[in-house]
XYZ file of C-alpha atoms in Angstrom:
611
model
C 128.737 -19.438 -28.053
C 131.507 -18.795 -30.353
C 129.576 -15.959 -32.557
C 128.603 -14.410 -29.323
C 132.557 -13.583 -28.887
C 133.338 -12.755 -32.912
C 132.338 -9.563 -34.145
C 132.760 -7.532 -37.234
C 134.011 -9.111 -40.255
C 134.701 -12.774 -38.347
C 131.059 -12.880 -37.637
C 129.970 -12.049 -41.079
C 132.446 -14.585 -42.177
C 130.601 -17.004 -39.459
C 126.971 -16.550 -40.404
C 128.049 -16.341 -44.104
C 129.338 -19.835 -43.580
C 126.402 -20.809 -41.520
C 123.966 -19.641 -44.473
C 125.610 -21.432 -46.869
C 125.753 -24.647 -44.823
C 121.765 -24.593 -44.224
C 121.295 -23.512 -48.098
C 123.015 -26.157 -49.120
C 121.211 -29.572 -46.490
C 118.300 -27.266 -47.881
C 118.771 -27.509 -51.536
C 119.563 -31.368 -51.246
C 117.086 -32.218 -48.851
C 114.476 -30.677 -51.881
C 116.265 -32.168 -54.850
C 116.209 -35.555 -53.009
C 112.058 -35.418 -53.159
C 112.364 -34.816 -56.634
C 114.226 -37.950 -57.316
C 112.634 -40.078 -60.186
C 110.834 -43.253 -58.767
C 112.089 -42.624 -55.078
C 108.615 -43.330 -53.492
C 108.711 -46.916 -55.686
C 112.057 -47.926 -54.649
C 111.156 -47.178 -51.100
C 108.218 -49.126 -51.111
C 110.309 -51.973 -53.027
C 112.801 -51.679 -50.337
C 110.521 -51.948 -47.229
C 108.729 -55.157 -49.032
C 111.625 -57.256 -50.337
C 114.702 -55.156 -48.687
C 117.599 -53.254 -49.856
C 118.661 -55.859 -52.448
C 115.991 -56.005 -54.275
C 115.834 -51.952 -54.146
C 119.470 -52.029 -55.301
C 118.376 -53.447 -58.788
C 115.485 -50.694 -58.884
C 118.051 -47.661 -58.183
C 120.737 -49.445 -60.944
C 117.687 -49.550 -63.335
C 117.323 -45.633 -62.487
C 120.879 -44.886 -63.245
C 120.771 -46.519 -66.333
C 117.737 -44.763 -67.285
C 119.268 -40.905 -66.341
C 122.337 -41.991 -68.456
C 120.596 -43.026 -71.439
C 118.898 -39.975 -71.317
C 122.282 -37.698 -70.577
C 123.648 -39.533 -73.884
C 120.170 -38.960 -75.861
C 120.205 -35.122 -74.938
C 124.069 -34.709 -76.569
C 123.280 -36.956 -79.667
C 120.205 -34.883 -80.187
C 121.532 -31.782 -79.513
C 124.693 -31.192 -81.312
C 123.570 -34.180 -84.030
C 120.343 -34.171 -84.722
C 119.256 -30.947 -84.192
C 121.433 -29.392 -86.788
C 120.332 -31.519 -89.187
C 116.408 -30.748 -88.414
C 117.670 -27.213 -88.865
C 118.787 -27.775 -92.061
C 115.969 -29.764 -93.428
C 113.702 -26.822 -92.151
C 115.798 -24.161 -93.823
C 115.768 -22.156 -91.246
C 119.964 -21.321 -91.720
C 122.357 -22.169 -94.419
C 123.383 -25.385 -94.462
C 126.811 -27.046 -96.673
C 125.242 -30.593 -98.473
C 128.286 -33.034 -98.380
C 129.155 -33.920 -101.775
C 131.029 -36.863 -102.682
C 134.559 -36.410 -104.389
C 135.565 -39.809 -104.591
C 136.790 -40.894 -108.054
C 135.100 -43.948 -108.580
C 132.088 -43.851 -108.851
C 131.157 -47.520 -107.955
C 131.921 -46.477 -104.241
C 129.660 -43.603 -104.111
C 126.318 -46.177 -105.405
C 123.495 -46.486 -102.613
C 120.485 -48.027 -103.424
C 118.179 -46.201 -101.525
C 114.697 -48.048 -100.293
C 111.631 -47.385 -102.785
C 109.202 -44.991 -101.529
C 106.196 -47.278 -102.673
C 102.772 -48.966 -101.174
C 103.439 -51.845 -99.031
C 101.472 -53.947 -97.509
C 100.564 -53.391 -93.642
C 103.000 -56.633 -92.768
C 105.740 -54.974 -94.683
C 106.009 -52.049 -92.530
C 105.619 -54.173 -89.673
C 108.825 -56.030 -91.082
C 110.586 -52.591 -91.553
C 109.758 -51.543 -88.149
C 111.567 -54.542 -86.315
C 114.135 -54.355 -88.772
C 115.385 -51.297 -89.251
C 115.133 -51.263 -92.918
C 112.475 -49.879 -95.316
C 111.141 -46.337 -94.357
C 113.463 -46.273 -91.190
C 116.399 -46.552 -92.854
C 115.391 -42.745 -94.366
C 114.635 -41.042 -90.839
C 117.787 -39.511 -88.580
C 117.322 -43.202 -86.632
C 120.387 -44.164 -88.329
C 123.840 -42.677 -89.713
C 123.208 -42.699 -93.390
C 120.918 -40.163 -93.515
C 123.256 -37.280 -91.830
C 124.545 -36.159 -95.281
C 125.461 -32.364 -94.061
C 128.716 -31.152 -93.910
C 127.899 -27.851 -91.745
C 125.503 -25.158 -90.738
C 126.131 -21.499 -90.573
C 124.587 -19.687 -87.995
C 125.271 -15.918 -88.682
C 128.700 -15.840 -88.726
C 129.466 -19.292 -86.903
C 129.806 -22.265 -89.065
C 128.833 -25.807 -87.312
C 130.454 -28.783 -88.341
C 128.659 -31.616 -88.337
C 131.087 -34.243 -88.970
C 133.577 -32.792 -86.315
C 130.225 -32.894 -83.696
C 129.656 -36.347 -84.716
C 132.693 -37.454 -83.549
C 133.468 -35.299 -80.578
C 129.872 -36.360 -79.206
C 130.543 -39.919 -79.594
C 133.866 -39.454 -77.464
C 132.312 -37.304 -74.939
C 129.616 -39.179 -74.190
C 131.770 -42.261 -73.509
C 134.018 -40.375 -71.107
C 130.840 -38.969 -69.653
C 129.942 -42.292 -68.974
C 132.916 -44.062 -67.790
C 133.258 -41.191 -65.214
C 129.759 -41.373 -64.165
C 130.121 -44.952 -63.516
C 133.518 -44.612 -61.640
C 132.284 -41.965 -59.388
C 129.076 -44.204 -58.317
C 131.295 -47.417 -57.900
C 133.494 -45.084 -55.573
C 130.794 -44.030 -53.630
C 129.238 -47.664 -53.471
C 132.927 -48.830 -52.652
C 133.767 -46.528 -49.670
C 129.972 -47.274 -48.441
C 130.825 -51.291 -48.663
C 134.206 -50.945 -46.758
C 132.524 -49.091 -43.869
C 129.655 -51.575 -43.739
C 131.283 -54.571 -43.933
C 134.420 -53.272 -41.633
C 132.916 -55.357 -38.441
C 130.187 -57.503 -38.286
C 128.973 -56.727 -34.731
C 129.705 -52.779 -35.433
C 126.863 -53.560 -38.393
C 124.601 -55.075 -35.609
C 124.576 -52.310 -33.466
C 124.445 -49.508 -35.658
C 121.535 -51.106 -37.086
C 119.970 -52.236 -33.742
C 120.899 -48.576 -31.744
C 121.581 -46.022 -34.543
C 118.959 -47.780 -37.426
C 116.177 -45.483 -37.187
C 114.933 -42.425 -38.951
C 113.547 -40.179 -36.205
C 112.588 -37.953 -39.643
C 109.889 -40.513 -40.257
C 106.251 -38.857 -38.811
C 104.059 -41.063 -41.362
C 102.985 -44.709 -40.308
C 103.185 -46.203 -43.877
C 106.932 -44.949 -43.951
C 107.497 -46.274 -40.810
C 106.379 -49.967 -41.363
C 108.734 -49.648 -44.642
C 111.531 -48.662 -42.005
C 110.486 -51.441 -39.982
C 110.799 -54.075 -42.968
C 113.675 -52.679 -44.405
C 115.883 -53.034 -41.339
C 114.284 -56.422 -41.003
C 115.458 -57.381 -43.992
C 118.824 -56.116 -43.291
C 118.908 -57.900 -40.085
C 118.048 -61.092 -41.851
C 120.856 -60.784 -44.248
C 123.619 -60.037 -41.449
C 122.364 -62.814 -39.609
C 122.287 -65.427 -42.562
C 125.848 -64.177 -43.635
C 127.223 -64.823 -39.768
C 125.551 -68.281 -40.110
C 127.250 -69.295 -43.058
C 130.617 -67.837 -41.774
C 130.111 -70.156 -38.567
C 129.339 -73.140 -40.738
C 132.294 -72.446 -42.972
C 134.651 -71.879 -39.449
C 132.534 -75.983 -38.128
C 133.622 -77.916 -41.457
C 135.964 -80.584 -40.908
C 138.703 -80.809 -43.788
C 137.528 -84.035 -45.391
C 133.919 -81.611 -45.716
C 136.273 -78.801 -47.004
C 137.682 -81.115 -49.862
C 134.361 -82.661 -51.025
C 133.071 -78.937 -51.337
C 136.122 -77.948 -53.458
C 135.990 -80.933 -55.424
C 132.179 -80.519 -56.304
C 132.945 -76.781 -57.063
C 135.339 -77.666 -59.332
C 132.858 -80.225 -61.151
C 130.949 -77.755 -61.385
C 132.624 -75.060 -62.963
C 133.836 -78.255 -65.747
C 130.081 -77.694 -66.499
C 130.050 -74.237 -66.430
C 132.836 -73.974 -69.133
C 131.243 -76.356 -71.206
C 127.850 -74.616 -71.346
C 130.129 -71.798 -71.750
C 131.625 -72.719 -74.893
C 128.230 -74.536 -76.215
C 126.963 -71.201 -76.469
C 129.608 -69.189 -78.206
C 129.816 -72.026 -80.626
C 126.200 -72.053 -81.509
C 126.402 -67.746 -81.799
C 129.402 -68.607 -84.235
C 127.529 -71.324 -86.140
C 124.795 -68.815 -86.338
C 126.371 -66.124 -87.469
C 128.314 -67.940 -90.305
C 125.009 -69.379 -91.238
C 122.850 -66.531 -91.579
C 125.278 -64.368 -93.717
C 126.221 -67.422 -96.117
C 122.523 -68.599 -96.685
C 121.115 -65.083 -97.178
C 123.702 -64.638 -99.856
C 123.957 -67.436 -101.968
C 120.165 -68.052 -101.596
C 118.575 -64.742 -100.830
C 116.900 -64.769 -104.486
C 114.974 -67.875 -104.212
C 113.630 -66.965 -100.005
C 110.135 -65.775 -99.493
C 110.226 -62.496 -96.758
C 109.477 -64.801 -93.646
C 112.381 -66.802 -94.473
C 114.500 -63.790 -94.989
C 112.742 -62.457 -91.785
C 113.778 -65.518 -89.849
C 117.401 -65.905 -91.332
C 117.929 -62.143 -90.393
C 117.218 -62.676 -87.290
C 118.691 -65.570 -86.428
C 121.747 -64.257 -84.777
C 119.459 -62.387 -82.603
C 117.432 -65.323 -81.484
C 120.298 -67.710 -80.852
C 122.079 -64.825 -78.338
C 118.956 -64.194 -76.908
C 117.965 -67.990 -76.020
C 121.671 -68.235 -74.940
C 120.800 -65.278 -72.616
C 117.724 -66.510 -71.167
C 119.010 -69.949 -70.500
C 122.297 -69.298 -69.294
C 121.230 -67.823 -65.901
C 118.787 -69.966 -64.812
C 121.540 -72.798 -65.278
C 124.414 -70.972 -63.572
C 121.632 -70.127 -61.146
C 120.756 -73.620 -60.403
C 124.676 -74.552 -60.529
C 125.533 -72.168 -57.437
C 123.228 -73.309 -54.803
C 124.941 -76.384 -54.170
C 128.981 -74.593 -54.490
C 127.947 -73.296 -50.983
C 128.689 -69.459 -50.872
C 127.336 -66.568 -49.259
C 124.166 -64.995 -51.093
C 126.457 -61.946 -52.201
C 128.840 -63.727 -53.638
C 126.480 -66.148 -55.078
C 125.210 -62.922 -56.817
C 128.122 -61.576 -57.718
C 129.875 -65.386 -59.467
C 126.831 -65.786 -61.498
C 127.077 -62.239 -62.632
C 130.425 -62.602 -63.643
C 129.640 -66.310 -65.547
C 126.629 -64.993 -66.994
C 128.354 -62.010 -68.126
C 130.801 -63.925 -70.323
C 127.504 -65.120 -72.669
C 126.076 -61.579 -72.629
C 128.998 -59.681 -73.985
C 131.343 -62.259 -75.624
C 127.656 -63.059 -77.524
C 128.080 -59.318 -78.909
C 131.526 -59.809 -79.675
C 131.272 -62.464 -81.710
C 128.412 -60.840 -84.070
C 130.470 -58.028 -83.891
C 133.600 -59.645 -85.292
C 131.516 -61.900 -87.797
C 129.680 -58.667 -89.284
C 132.753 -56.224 -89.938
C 134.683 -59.342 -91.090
C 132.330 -59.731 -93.984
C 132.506 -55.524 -94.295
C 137.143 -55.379 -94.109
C 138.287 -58.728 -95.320
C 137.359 -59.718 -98.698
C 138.580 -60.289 -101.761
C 141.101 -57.604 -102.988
C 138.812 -57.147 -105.990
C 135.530 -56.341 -104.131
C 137.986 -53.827 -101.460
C 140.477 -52.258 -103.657
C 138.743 -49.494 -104.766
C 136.864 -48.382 -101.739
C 138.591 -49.907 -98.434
C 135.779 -52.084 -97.841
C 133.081 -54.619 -99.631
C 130.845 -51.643 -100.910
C 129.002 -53.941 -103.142
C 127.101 -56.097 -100.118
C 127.817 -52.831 -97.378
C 127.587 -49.871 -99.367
C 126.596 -48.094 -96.176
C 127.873 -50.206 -93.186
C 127.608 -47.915 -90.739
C 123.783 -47.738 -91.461
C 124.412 -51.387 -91.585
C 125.850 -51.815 -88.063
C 123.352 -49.329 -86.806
C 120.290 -52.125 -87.563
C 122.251 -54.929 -86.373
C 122.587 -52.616 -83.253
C 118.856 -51.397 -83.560
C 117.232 -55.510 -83.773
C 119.797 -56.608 -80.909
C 117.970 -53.502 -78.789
C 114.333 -54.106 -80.114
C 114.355 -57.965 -79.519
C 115.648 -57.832 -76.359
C 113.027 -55.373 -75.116
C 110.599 -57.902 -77.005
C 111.358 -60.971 -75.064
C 111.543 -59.055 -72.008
C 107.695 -58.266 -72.353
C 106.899 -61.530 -73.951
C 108.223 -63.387 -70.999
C 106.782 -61.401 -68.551
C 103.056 -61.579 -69.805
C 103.503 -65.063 -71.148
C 105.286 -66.693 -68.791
C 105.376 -64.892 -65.088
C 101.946 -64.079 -64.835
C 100.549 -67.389 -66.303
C 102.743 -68.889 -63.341
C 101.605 -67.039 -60.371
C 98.185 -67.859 -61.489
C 98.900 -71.854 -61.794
C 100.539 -72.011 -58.649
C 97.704 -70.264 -56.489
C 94.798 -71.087 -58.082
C 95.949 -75.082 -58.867
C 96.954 -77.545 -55.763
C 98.860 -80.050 -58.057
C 102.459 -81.246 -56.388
C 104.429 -80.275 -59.633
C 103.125 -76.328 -59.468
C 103.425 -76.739 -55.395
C 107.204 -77.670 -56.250
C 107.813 -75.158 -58.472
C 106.123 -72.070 -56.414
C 106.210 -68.724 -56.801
C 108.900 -67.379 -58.479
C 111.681 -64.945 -56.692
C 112.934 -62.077 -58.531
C 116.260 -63.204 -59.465
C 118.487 -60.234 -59.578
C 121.220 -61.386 -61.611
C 119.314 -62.162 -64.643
C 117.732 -58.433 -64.285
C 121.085 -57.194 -64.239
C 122.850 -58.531 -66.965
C 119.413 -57.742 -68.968
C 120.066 -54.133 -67.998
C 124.170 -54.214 -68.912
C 123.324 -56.071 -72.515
C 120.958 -53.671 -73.288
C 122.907 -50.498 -71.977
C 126.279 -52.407 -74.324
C 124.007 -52.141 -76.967
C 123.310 -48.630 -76.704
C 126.937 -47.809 -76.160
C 128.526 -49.513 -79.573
C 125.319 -48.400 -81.732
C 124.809 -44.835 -80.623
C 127.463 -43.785 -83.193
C 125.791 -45.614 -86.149
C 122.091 -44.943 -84.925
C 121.713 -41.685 -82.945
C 118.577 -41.534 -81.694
C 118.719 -45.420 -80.353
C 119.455 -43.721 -77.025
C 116.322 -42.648 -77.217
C 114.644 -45.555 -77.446
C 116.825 -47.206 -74.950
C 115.595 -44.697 -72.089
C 111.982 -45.183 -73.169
C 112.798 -48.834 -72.940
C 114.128 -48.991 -69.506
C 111.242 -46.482 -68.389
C 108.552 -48.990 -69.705
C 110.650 -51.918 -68.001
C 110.887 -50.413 -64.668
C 107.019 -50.639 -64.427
C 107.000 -53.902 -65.919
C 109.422 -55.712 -63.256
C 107.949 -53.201 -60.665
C 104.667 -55.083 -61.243
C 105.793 -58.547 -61.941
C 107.806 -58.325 -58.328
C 104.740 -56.991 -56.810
C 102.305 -59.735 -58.356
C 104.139 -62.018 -59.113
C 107.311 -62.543 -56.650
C 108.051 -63.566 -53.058
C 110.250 -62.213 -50.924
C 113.827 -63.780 -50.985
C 114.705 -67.044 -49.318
C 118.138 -65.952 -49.455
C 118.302 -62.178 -48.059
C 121.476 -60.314 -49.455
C 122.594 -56.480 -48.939
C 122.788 -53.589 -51.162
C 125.660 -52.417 -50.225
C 128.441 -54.771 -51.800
C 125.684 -55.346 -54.841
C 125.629 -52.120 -55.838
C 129.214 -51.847 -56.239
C 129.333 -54.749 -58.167
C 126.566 -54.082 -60.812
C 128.183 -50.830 -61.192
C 131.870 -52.808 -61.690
C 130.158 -55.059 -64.239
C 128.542 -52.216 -65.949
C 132.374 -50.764 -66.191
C 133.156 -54.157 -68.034
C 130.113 -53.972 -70.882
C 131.481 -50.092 -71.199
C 134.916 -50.978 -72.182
C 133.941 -53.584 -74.247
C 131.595 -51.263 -75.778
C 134.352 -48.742 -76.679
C 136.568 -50.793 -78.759
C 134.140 -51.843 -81.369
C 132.992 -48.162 -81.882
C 136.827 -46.781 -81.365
C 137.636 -49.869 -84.300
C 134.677 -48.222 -86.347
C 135.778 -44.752 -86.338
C 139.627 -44.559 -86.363
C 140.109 -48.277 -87.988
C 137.946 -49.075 -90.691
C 137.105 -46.956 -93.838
C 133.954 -44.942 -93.688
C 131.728 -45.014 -96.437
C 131.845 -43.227 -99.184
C 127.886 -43.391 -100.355
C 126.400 -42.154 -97.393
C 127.092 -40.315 -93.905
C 128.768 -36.730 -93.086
C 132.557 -38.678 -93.379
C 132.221 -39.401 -97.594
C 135.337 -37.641 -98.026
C 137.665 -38.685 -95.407
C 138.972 -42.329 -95.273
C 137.904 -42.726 -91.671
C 136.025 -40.904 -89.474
C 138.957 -39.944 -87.268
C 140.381 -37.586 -89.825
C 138.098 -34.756 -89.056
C 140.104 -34.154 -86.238
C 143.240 -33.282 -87.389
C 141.999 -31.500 -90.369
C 140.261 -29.448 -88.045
C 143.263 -29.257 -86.307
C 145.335 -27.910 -88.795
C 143.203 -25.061 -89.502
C 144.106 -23.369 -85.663
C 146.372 -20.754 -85.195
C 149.931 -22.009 -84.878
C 150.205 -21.163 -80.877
C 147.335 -23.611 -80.159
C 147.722 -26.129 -82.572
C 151.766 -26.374 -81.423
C 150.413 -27.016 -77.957
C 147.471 -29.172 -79.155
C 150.681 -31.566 -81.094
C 152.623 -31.462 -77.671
C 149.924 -32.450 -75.571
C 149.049 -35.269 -78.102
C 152.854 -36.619 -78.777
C 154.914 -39.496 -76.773
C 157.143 -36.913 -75.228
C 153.968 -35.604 -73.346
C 152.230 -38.794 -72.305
C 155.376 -40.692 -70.402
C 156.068 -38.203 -68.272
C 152.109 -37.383 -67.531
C 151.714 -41.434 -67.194
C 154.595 -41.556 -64.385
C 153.380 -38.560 -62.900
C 150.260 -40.445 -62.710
C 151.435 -43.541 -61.510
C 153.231 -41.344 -58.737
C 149.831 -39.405 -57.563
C 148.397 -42.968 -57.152
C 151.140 -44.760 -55.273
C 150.803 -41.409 -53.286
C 147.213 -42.029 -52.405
C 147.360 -45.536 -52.064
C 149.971 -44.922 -49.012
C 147.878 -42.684 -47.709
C 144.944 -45.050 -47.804
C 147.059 -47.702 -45.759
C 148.394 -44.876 -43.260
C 144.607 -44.126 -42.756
C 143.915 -47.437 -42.785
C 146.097 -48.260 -39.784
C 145.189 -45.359 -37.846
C 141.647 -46.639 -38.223
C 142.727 -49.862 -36.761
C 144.892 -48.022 -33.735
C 141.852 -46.010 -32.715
C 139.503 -49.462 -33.304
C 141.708 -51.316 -30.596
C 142.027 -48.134 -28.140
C 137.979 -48.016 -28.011
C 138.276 -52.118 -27.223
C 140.799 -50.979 -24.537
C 138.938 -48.474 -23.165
C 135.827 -50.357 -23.187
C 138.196 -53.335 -21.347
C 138.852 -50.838 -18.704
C 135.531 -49.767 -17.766
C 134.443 -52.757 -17.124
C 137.251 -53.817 -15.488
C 136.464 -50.600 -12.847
C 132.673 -51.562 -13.044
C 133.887 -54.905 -11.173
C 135.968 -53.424 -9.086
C 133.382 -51.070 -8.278
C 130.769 -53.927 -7.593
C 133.431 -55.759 -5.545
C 134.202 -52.747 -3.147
C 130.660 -52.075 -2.950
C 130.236 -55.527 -1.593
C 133.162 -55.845 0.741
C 131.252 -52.959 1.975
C 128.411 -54.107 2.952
């Protein structure tokens, strides 16, 4: 009606905004078929709800972002250096000017016959004939590649990459937890509002097919289930009488005394481990056969991951009988189990580049770090990075095939009590979750000292997606305890945050802290990696590099930080104005509801004075 009364240039302005509009619910509408794995999670979704689903669509994320970060590494890494290898342009060797010469020695693998077990060693390890592929840092020995007239520089990429794609990452993750934020304050506004928008305003009229239609049907089912368990439990908690309120506090607090003790059992044993396996293999490293070495090498590894696999399934077990909802049951053992994950990292970390910076002043002087045992740490840090990644991915499989499958087999195919007791298994989402924020950790830190481990972390989570798509499909039930997606997702996304921070102060230590080496990598002649930058900077013209020193200096940041601090106090006003009004317009609909049924009785009164 209103383009029948514009003409001229308002009605090209009109349909011009029209066509734009339908291009653009056009464009989305296609790109949202094209989704990877959006027919699986759908199908997980209408079988074990939107929880379950919500683990599926984190596992997706993860997946994209590994292979966002594998696309920059390769790109403005790795691909210059294949270009240089192939000759193709001229490329700038990085030659070492150090003047002593006892920091520039690298003992290089032998190129020799091994035997078959050997290589199988090397390949779990990282050492051997990987150590000599563009896997790891140590073998990036350019300086720069001229293209015609444009000359690349490898080391400044190197280190530009490694910032972007944390930024690129931390902004990802923000913007999803926003989205999953704003989506959880909406659904979890009003109870009842969730009941009838589910009840009246739940279904996809879109849906033509039958299969997608029984999905619906389960899905909201599911949904339905967890709304109704939550209201129970609310009830219940609304019923207790206070001496029931202080037993449950006491218990949880008995509890957690277990929790923190389990807690610190574990860290100690990763310490004890670590100390171990770095004294032993080098006082006695001459007199060990290679499975000894194998297993001493690995130790760390196996300690954090047994910590990791027994952890949950405790913490599990511990928050059935604290009494919460199944939401927040999720999201406390996330946060317990997320201590053993990380801090486990942390404390290899901190072992491993304590043995590399503090030593004796006669094994650092020369070179800023123990060269003699680490004459390439990075490469170093890079396996350590590499086995933490490979193991994991390992016992992932191993317990899948070995230990899921062989279950769902005893329990349906044998009638003893014991298997009857222990049943089918659920899929227990936290567990999945942390595996996926250890892993994706892992990636983060050793990206910079292996650059193709992205790589193998998105063919890793590709293969694991099928693998847990299978075992929930075989070898699961559906939950006992229905939850909703909506205030998980937020949450994995929040603890995902957490493993990316932590992530970005070992590799920030690594490349504007410690010394780089001078034996192998594109840095040999800088004393950290960091310096790149302002050399580079220093060769600008004087207008931009004046501004690029302003920018960068104190008198800069304060004012930017209160300006910042001002935009946000702005916002969050805003958000409470909105807020309120929300809550006005909420009690003028109860009003107005109050008065129509206050006429509807007057009208039936009236009506039957009437008659």
């Amino acid at each position: 009606m209103h383009s029948q009364h514009t003409k001229g240039w308002d009605h090209w302005k009109d349909n011009t905004r029209n066509f734009r509009r339908k291009l653009k619910h056009d464009t989305f509408g296609f790109l949202k078929h094209l989704w990877l794995w959006r027919s699986n999670i759908n199908d997980i979704e209408g079988k074990f709800g939107t929880g379950i689903g919500s683990y599926f669509s984190f596992l997706r994320f993860v997946v994209l972002l590994n292979f966002v970060i594998f696309l920059l590494m390769f790109c403005f890494v790795t691909l210059p250096l294949v270009i240089s290898k192939m000759e193709v342009f001229n490329s700038t060797q990085v030659v070492s000017s150090s003047f002593e010469p006892a920091c520039s020695k690298y003992s290089l693998p032998s190129q020799v016959l091994k035997y078959f077990y050997s290589n199988i060693i090397d390949l779990l390890s990282g050492t051997g004939f990987l150590e000599l592929t563009y896997l790891f840092y140590g073998f990036y020995t350019i300086d720069s590649v001229t293209v015609y007239s444009f000359k690349y520089s490898l080391p400044l990429a190197y280190v530009l990459v490694t910032i972007v794609y944390l930024l690129l990452s931390i902004f990802w993750i923000v913007k999803r937890a926003v989205e999953g934020f704003k989506h959880n304050l909406v659904s979890d506004e009003e109870r009842f509002q969730s009941f009838c928008n589910k009840v009246f305003a739940g279904w996809d009229f879109c849906i033509k097919d039958q299969y997608y239609a029984r999905l619906k049907h389960s899905s909201l089912l599911h949904e339905l289930k967890t709304d109704l368990a939550e209201e129970r439990l609310r009830h219940r908690k609304e019923k207790r009488t206070q001496r029931e309120t202080i037993r449950i506090y006491l218990l949880r607090i008995f509890l957690n005394l277990i929790v923190i003790s389990v807690l610190g059992c574990c860290f100690y044993a990763v310490y004890l481990a670590t100390s171990y396996s770095q004294d032993y293999s080098i006082t006695m490293n001459a007199q060990m056969d290679d499975r000894l070495s194998l297993v001493v090498e690995y130790l760390p590894s196996i300690v954090i991951t047994i910590a990791n696999f027994i952890t949950p399934i405790v913490f599990e077990n511990i928050v059935r009988y604290e009494d919460y909802s199944p939401a927040f049951e999720i999201r406390f053992t996330l946060i317990r189990c997320v201590f053993v994950r990380l801090a486990s990292i942390a404390v290899l970390l901190v072992s491993l580049w304590t043995k590399i910076a503090l030593c004796s002043r006669q094994s650092c002087e020369p070179c800023g770090y123990n060269h003699k045992d680490y004459a390439c740490w990075e490469t170093n840090v890079g396996q350590e990075m590499y086995k933490l990644m490979i193991f994991d991915f390992l016992i992932i499989l191993a317990v899948t095939i070995f230990v899921e499958f062989p279950r769902k087999l005893l329990v349906t195919n044998l009638s003893w009590k014991p298997l009857k007791w222990w049943g089918q298994q659920e899929f227990e989402i936290p567990q999945n979750v942390l595996e996926l924020v250890y892993g994706q950790t892992i990636c983060w830190i050793g990206a910079f000292y292996s650059p193709l481990l992205p790589a193998i972390a998105t063919m890793k989570y590709f293969i694991i997606f099928y693998v847990k798509k299978i075992t929930l499909m075989e070898n699961c039930r559906p939950a006992t305890r229905p939850f909703r997606a909506s205030s998980s997702n937020f949450f994995f996304l929040v603890i995902l945050l957490i493993g990316l921070i932590l992530a970005c102060i070992p590799v920030g230590v690594g490349i504007a802290y410690l010394n780089a080496s001078k034996a192998c990598g594109p840095f040999i002649n800088y004393n950290t990696s960091w310096d790149i930058v302002p050399d580079t900077v220093k060769t600008f013209p004087h207008g931009l590099k004046t501004t690029i020193y302003i920018l960068s200096s104190e008198s800069f940041a304060v004012p930017f930080f209160l300006l910042t601090c001002l935009v946000m106090f702005y916002f969050i006003a805003l958000a409470g104005a909105h807020k309120k009004a929300v809550e006005q317009l909420q009690e003028q609909l109860a009003m107005a509801s109050r008065d129509k049924m206050f006429l509807i009785r007057r009208l039936a009164e009236a009506h039957s004075i009437s008659i």
